[in-house]
JSON list of C-alpha atoms in Angstrom, two decimals:
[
{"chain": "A", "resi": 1431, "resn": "UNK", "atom": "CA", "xyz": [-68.81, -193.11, 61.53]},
{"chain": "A", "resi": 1432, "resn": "UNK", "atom": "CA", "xyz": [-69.84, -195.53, 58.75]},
{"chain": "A", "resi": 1433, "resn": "UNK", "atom": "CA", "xyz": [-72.23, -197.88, 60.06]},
{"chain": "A", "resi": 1434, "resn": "UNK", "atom": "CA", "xyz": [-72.30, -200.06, 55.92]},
{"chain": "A", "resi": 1435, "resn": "UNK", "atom": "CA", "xyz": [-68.87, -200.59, 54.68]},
{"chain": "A", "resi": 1436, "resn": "UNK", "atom": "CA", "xyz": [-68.70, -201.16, 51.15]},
{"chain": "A", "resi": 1437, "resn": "UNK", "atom": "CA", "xyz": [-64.87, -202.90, 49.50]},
{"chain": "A", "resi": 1438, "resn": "UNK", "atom": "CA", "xyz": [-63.43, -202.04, 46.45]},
{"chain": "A", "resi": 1439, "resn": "UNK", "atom": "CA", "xyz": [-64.83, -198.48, 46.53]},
{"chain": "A", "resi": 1440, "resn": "UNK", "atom": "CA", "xyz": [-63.18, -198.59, 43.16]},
{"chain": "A", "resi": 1441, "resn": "UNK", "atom": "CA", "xyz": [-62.55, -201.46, 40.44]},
{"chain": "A", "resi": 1442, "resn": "UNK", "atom": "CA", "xyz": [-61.19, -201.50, 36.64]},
{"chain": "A", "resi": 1443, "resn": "UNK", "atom": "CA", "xyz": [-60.70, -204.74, 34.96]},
{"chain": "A", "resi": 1444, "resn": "UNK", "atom": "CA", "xyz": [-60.58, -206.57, 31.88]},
{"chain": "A", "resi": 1445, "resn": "UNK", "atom": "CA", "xyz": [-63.91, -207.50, 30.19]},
{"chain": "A", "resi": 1446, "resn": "UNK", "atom": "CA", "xyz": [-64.73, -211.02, 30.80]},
{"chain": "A", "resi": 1447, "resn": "UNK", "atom": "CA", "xyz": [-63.30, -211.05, 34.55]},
{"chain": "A", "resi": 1448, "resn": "UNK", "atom": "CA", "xyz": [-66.02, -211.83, 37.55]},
{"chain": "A", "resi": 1449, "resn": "UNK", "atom": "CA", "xyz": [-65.70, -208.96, 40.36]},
{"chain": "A", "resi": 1450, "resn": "UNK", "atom": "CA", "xyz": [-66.56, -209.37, 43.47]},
{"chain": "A", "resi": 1451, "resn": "UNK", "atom": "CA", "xyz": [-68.31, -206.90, 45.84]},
{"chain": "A", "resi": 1452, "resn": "UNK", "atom": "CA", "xyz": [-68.40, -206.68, 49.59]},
{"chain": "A", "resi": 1453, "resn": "UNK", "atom": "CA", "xyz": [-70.92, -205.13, 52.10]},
{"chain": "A", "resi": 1454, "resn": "UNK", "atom": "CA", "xyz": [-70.68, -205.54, 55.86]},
{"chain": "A", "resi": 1455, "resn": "UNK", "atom": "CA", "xyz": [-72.79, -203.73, 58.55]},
{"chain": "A", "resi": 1456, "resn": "UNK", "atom": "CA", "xyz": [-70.27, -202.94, 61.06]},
{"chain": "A", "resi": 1457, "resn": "UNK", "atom": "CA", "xyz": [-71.82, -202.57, 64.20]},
{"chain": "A", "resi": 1458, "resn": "UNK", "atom": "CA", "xyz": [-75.55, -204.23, 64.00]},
{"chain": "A", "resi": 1459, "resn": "UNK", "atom": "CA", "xyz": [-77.22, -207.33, 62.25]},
{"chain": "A", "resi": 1460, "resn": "UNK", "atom": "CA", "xyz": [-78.42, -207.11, 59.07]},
{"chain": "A", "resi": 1461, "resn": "UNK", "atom": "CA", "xyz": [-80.76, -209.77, 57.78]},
{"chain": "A", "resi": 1462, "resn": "UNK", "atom": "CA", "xyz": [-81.55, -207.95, 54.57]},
{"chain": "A", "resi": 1463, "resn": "UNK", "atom": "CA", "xyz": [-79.19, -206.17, 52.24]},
{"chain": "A", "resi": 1464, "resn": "UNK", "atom": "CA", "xyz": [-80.08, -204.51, 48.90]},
{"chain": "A", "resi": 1465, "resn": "UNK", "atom": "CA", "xyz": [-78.29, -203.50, 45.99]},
{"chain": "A", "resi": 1466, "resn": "UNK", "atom": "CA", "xyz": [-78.49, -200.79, 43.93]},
{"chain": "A", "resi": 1467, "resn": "UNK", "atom": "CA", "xyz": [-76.96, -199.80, 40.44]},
{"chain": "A", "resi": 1468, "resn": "UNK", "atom": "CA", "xyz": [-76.70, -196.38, 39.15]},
{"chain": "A", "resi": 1469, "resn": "UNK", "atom": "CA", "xyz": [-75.60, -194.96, 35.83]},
{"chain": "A", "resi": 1470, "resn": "UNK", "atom": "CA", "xyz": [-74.42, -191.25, 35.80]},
{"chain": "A", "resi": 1471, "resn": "UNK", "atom": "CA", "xyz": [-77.50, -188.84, 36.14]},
{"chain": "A", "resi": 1472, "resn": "UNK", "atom": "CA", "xyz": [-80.08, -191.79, 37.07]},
{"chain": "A", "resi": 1473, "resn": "UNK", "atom": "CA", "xyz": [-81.96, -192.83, 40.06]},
{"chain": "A", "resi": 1474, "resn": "UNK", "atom": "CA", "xyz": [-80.73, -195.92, 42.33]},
{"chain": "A", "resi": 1475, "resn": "UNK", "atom": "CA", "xyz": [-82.14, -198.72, 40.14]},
{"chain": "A", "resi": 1476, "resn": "UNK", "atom": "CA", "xyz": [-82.81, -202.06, 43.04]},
{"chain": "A", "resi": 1477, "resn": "UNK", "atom": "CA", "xyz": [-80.90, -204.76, 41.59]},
{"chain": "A", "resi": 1478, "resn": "UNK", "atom": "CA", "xyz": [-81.82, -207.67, 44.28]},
{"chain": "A", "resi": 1479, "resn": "UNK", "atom": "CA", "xyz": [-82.63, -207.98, 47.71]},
{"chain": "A", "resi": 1480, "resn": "UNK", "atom": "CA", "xyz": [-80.28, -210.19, 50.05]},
{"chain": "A", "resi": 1481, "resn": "UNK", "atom": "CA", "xyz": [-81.51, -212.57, 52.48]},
{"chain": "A", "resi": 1482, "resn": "UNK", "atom": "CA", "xyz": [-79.46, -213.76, 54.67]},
{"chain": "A", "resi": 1483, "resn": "UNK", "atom": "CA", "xyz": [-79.48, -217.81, 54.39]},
{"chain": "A", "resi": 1484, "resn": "UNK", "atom": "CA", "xyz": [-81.47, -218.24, 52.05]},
{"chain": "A", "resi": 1485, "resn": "UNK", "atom": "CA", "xyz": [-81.59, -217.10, 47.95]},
{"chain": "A", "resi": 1486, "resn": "UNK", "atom": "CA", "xyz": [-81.33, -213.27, 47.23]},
{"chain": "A", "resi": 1487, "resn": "UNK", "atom": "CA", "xyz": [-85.02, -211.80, 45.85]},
{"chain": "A", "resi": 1488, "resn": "UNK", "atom": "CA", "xyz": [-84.26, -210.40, 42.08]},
{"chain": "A", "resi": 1489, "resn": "UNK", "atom": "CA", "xyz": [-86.28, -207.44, 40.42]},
{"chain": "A", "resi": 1490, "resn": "UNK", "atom": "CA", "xyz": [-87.27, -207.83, 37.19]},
{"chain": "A", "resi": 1491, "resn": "UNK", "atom": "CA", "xyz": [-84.85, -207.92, 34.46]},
{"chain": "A", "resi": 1492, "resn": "UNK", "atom": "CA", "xyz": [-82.04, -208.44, 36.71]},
{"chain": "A", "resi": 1493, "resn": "UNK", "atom": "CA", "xyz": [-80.20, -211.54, 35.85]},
{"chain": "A", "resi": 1494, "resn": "UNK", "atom": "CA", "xyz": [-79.57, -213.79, 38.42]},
{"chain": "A", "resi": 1495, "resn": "UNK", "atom": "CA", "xyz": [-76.99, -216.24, 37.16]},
{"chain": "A", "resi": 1496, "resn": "UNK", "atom": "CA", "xyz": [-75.14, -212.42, 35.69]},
{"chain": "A", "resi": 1497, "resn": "UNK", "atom": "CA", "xyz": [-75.02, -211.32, 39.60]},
{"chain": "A", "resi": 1498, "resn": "UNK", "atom": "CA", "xyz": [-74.98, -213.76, 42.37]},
{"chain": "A", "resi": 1499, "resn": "UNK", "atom": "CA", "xyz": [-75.69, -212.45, 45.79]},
{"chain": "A", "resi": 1500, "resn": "UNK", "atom": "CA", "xyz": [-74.21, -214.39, 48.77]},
{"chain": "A", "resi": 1501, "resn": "UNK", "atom": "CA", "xyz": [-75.60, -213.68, 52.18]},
{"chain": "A", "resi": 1502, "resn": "UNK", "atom": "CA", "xyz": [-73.80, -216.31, 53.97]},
{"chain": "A", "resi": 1503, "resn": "UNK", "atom": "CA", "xyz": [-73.82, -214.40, 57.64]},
{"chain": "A", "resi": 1504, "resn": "UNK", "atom": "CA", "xyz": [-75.87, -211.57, 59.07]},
{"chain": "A", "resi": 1505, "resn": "UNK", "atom": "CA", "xyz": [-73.23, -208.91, 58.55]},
{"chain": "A", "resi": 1506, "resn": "UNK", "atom": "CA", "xyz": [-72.14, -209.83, 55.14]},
{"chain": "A", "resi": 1507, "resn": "UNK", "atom": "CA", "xyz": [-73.65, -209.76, 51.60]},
{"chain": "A", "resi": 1508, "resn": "UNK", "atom": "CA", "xyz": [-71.17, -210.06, 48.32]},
{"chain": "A", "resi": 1509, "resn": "UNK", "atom": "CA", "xyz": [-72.10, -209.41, 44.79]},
{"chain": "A", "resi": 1510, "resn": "UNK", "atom": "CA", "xyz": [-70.24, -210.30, 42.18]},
{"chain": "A", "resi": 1511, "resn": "UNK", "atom": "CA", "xyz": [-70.63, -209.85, 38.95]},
{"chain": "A", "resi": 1512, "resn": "UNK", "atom": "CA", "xyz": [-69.93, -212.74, 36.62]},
{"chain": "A", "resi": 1513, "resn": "UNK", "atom": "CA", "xyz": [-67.76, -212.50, 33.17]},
{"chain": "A", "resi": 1514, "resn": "UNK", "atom": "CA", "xyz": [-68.05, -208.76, 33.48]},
{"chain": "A", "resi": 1515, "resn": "UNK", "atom": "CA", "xyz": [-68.47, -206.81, 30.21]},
{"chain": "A", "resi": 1516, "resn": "UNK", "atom": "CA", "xyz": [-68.29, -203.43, 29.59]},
{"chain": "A", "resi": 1517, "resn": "UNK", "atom": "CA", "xyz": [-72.11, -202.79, 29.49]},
{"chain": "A", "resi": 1518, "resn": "UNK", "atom": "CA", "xyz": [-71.63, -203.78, 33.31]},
{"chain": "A", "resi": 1519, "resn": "UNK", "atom": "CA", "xyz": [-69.73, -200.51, 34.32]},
{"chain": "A", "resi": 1520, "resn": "UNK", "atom": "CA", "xyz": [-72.06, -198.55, 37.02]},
{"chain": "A", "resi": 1521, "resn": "UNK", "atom": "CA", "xyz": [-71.89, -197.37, 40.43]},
{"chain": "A", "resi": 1522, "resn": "UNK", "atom": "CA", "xyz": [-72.92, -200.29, 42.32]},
{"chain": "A", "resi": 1523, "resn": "UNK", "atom": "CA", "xyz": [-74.28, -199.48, 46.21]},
{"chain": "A", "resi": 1524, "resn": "UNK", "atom": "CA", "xyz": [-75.51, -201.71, 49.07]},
{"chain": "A", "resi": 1525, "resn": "UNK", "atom": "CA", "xyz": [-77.31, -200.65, 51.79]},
{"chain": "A", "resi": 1526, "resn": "UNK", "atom": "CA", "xyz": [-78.69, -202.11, 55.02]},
{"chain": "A", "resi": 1527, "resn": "UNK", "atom": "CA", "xyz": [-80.84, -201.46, 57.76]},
{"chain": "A", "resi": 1528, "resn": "UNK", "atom": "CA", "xyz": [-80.23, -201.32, 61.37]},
{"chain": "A", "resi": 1529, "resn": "UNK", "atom": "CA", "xyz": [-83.92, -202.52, 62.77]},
{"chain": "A", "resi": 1530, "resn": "UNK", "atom": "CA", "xyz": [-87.25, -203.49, 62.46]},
{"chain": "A", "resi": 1531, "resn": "UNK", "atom": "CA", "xyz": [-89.75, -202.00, 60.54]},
{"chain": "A", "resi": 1532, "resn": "UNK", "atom": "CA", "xyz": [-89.54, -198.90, 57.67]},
{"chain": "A", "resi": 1533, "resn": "UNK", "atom": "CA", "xyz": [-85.98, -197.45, 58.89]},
{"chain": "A", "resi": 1534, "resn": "UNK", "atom": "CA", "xyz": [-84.07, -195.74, 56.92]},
{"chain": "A", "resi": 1535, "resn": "UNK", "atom": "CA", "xyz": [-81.42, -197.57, 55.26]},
{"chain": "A", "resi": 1536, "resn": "UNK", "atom": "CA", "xyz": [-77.64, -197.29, 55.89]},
{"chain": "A", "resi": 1537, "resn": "UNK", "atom": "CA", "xyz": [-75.80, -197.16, 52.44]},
{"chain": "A", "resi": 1538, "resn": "UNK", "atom": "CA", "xyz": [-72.25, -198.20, 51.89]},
{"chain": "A", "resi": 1539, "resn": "UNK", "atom": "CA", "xyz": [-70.04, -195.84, 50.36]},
{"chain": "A", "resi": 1540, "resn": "UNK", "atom": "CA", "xyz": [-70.58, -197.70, 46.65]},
{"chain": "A", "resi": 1541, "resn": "UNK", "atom": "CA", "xyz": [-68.06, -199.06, 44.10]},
{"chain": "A", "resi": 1542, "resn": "UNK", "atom": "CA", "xyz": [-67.22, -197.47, 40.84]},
{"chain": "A", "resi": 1543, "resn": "UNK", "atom": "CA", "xyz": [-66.69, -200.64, 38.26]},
{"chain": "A", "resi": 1544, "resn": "UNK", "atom": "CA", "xyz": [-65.31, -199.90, 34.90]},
{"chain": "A", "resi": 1545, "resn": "UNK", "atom": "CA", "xyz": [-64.38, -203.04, 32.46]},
{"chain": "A", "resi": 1546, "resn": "UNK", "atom": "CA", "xyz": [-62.25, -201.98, 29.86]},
{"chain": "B", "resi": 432, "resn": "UNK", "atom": "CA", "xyz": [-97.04, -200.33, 40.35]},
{"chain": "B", "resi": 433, "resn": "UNK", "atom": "CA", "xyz": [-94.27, -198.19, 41.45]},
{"chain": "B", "resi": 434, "resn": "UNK", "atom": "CA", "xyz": [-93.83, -194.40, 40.04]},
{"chain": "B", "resi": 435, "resn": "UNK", "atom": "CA", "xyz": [-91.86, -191.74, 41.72]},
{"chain": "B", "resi": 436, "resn": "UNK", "atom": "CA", "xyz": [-91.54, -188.35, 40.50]},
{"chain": "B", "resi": 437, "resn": "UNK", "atom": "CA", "xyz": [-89.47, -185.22, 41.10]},
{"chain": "B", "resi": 438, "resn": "UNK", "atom": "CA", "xyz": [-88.29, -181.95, 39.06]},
{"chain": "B", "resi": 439, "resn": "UNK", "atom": "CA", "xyz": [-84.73, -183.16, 36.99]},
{"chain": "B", "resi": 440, "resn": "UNK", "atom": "CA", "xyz": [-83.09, -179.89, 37.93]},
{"chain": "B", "resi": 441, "resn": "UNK", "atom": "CA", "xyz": [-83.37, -176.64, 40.23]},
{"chain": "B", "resi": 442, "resn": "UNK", "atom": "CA", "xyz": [-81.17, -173.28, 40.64]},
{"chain": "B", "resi": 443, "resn": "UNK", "atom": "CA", "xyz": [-81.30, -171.38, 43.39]},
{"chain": "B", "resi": 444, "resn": "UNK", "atom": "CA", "xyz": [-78.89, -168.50, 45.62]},
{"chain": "B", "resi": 445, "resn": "UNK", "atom": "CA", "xyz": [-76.91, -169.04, 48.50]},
{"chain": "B", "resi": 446, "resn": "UNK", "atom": "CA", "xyz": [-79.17, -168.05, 51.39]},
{"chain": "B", "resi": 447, "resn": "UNK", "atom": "CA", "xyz": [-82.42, -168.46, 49.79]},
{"chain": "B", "resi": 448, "resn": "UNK", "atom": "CA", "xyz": [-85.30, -170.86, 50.57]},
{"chain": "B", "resi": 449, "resn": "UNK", "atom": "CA", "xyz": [-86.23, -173.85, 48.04]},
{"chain": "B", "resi": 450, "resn": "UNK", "atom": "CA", "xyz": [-88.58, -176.19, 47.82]},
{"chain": "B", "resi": 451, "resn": "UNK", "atom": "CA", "xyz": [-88.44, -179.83, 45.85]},
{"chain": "B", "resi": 452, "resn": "UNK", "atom": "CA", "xyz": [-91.30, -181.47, 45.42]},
{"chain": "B", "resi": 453, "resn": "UNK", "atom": "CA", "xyz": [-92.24, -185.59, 44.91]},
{"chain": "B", "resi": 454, "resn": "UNK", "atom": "CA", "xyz": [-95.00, -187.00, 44.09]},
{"chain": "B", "resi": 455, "resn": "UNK", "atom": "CA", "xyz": [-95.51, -190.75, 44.41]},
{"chain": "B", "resi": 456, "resn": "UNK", "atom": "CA", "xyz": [-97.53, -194.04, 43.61]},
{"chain": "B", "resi": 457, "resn": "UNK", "atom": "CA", "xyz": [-96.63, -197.13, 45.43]},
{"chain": "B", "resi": 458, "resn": "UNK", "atom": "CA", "xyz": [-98.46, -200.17, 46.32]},
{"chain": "B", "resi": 459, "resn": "UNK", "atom": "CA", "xyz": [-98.47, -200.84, 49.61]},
{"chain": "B", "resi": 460, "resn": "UNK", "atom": "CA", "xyz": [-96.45, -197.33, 50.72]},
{"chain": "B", "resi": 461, "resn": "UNK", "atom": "CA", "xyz": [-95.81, -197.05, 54.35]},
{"chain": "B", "resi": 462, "resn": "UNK", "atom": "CA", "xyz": [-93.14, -193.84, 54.43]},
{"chain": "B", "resi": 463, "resn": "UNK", "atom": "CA", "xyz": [-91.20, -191.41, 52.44]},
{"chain": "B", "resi": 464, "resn": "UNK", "atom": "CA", "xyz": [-87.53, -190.98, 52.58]},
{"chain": "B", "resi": 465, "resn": "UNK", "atom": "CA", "xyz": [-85.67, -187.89, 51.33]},
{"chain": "B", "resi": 466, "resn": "UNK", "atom": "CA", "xyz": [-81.50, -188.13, 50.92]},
{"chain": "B", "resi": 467, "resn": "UNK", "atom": "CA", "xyz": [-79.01, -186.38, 49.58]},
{"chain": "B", "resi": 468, "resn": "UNK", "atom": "CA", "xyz": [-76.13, -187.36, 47.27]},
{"chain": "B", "resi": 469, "resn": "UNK", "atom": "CA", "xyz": [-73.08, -185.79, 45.99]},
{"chain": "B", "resi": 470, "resn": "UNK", "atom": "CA", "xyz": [-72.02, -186.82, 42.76]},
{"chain": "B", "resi": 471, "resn": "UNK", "atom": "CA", "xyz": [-69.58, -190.38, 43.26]},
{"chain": "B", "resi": 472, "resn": "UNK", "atom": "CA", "xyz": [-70.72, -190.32, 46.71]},
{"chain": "B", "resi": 473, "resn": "UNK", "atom": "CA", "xyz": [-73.45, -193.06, 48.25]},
{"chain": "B", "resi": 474, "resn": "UNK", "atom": "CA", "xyz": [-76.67, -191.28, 49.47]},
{"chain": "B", "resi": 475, "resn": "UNK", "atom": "CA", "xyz": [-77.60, -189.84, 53.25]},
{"chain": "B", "resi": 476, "resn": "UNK", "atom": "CA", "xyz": [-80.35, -189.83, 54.50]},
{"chain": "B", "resi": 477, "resn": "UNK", "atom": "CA", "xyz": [-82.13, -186.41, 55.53]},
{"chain": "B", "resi": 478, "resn": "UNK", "atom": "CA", "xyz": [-85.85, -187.61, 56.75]},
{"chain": "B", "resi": 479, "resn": "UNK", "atom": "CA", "xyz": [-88.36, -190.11, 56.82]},
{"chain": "B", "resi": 480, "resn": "UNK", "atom": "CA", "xyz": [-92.25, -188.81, 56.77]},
{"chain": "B", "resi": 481, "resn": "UNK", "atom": "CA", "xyz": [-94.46, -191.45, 58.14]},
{"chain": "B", "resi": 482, "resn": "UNK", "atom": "CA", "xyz": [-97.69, -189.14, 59.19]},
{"chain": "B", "resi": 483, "resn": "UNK", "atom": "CA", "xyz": [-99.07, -186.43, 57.00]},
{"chain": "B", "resi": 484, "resn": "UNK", "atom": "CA", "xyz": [-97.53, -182.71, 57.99]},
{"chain": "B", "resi": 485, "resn": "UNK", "atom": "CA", "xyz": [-94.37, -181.05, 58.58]},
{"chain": "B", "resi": 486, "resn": "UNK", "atom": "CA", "xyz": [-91.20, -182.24, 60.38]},
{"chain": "B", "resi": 487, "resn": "UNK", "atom": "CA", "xyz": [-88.41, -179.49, 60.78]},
{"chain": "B", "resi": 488, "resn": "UNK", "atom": "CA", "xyz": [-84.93, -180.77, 61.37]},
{"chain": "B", "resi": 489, "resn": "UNK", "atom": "CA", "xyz": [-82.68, -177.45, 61.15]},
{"chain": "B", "resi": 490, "resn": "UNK", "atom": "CA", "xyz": [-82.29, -175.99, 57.83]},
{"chain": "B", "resi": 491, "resn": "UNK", "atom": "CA", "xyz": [-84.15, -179.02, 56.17]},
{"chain": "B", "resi": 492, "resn": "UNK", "atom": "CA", "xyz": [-87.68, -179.53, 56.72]},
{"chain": "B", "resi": 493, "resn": "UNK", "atom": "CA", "xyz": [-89.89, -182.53, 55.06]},
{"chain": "B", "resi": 494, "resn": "UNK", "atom": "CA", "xyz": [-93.51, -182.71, 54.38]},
{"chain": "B", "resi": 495, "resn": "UNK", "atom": "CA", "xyz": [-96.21, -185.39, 53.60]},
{"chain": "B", "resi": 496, "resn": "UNK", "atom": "CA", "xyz": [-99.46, -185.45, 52.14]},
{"chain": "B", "resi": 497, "resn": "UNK", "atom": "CA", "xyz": [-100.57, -189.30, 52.27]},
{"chain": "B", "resi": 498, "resn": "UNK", "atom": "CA", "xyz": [-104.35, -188.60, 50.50]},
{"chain": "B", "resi": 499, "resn": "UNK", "atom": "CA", "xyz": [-102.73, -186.48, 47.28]},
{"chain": "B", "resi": 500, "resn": "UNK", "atom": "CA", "xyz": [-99.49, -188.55, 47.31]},
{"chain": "B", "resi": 501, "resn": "UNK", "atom": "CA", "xyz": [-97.53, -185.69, 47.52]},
{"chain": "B", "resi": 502, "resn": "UNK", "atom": "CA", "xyz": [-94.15, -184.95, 49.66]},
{"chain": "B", "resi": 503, "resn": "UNK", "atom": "CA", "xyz": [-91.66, -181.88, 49.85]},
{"chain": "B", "resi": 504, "resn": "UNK", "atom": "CA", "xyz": [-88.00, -181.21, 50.85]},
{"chain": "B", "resi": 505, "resn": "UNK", "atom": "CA", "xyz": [-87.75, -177.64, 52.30]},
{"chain": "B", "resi": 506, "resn": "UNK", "atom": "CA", "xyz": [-84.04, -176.34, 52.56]},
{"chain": "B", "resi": 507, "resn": "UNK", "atom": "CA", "xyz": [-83.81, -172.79, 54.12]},
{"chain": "B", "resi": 508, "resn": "UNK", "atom": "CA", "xyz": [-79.95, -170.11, 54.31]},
{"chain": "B", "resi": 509, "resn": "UNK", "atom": "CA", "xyz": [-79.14, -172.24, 51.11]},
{"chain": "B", "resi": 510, "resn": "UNK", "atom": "CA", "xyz": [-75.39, -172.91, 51.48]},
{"chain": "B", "resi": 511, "resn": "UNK", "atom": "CA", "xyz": [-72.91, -173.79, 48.65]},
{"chain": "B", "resi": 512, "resn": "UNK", "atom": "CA", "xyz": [-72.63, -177.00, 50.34]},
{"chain": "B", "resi": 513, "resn": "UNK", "atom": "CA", "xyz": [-76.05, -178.19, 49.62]},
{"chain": "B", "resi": 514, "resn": "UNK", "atom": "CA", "xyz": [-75.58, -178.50, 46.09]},
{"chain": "B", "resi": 515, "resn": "UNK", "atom": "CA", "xyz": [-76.46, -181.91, 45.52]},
{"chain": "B", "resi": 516, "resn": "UNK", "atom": "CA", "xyz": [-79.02, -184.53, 44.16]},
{"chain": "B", "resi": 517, "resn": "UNK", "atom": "CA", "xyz": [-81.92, -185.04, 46.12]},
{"chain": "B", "resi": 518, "resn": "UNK", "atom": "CA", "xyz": [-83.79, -187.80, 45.95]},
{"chain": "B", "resi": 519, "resn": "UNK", "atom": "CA", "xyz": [-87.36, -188.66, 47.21]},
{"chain": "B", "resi": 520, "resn": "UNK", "atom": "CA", "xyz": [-87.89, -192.26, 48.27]},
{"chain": "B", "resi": 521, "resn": "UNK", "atom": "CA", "xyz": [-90.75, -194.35, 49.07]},
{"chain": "B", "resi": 522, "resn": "UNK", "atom": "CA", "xyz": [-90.83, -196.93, 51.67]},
{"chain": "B", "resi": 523, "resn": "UNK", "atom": "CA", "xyz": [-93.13, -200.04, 50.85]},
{"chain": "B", "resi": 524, "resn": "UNK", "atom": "CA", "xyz": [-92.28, -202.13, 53.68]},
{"chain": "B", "resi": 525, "resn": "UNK", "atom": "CA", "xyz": [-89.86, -204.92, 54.78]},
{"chain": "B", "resi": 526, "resn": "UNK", "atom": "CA", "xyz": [-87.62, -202.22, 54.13]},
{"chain": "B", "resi": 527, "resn": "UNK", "atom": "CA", "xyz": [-87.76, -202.24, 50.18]},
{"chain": "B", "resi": 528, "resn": "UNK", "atom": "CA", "xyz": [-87.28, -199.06, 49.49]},
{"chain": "B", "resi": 529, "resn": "UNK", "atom": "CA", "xyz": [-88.17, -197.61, 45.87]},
{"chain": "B", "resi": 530, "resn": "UNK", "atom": "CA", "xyz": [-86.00, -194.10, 44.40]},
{"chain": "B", "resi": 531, "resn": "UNK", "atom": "CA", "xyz": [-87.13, -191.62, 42.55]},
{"chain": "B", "resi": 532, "resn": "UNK", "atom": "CA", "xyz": [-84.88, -190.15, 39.77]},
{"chain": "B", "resi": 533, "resn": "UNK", "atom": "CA", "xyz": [-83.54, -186.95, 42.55]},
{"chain": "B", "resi": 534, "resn": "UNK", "atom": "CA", "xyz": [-83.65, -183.63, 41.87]},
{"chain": "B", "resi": 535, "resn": "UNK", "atom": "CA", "xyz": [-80.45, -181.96, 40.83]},
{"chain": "B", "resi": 536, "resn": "UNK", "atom": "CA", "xyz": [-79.71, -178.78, 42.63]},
{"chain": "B", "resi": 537, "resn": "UNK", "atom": "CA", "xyz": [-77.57, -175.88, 42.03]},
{"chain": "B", "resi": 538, "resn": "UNK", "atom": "CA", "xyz": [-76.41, -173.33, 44.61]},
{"chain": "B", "resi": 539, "resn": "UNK", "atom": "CA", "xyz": [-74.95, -170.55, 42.73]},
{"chain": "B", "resi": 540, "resn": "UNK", "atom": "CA", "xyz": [-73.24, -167.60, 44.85]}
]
C-alpha cells in the first residue's frame, strides 16, 4: 500500500487563489520531504527540500515567498502555492524517504493543478 | 554541476529485450536510481545501483559503471504493460535526489 499520501490528487481554481498541498508519510518518520514539479513530457524538476522544523532548502529559481513549504511535524509537509496564476499549472509531487542514508524515495501519488 | 542524460524516446515489441541507457555527472554522486512512470501517475521505483555491475530483479535488470558514469535499465519478455517513462536518477546524498529527463518507451504488439 501507499507508504506517501499526497491530498488533492486533483485541483482547478481561479487564478489568483493560494492552493494548498498536503504530503504525509503514513507509516514512518520523515524528516525530509521534497517537491517536485513536472510539466507534460519533462523530467521531475526539485522545487525545495523540506525540513522538518526548521525553513525548507529552495533550488535555484524557485521562489520562496511564491511557494511556502511548512514542515511543522515529522509526517507532514504542505505546499502551497500563493496567488496562483495560470503559469503555475503542473503536476506537483512530494516524496519522502523511509531511512537513513541514499534510499530510495517514496513518492506521493502527485496533484494535477490547473488555474483557469 | 548536475547533468543527467537519457534517449527521449524508444520502440520496441512485446517480448523483446531493450536496453535504456543514462549517463550522468553529479557532484558528490553516491547511487543511481531507475523508476518508472505512467503518464498522470507519480513515479516507482525499480532499482538503486550503488556498486559498479549488474543487479537482476526479474524481468528488469540495472547496471552501473561508476569510472565512465554510465548506467543501464535492462527490461527482458517486454509486456504491453511496460510502456512507460523511465527515468534514470542520481543520488547525491542526504537523499537529494537529481532526475534525468526519462526515456519514453513504446511497447507495440
Amino acid at each position: 500500500g501507499a507508504v506517501v499520501s499526497q491530498h488533492p490528487s486533483w485541483v482547478i481554481c481561479k487564478s489568483g487563489t493560494s492552493v494548498k498541498i498536503e504530503c504525509r508519510s503514513l507509516d514512518f518518520q520523515a524528516t525530509t520531504m521534497f517537491w517536485y514539479r513536472q510539466f507534460p513530457k519533462q523530467s521531475l524538476m526539485l522545487m525545495a527540500t523540506s525540513n522538518e522544523g526548521s525553513k525548507a532548502t529552495y533550488e535555484q529559481g524557485v521562489e520562496k515567498d511564491k511557494f511556502l513549504i511548512n514542515h511543522a511535524s515529522l509526517t507532514l509537509s504542505t505546499l502551497t502555492v500563493t496567488s496562483a496564476h495560470p503559469e503555475d499549472s503542473s503536476f506537483y509531487i512530494c516524496s519522502a524517504g523511509a531511512g537513513m542514508g541514499n534510499q530510495p524515495q517514496h513518492f506521493g501519488d502527485g496533484t494535477r493543478l490547473s488555474i483557469l | 554541476g548536475q547533468n543527467i542524460d537519457q534517449p527521449t524516446e524508444m520502440t520496441a515489441t512485446e517480448g523483446a529485450i531493450v536496453q535504456i541507457n543514462c549517463t550522468y555527472q553529479t557532484s558528490g554522486f553516491n547511487g543511481l536510481f531507475w523508476y518508472q512512470q505512467h503518464a498522470g501517475e507519480a513515479p516507482t521505483f525499480l532499482s538503486y545501483n550503488v556498486l559498479d555491475g549488474l543487479e537482476e530483479k526479474g524481468r528488469f535488470s540495472s547496471f552501473l559503471s561508476r569510472s565512465k558514469g554510465y548506467s543501464y535499465l535492462l527490461l527482458k519478455e517486454l509486456q504491453m504493460k511496460d510502456s512507460a517513462s523511465y527515468l534514470c536518477a542520481g543520488s547525491t546524498g542526504g537523499f537529494k535526489t537529481i532526475f534525468g529527463a526519462g526515456t519514453r518507451l513504446f511497447v507495440k504488439a
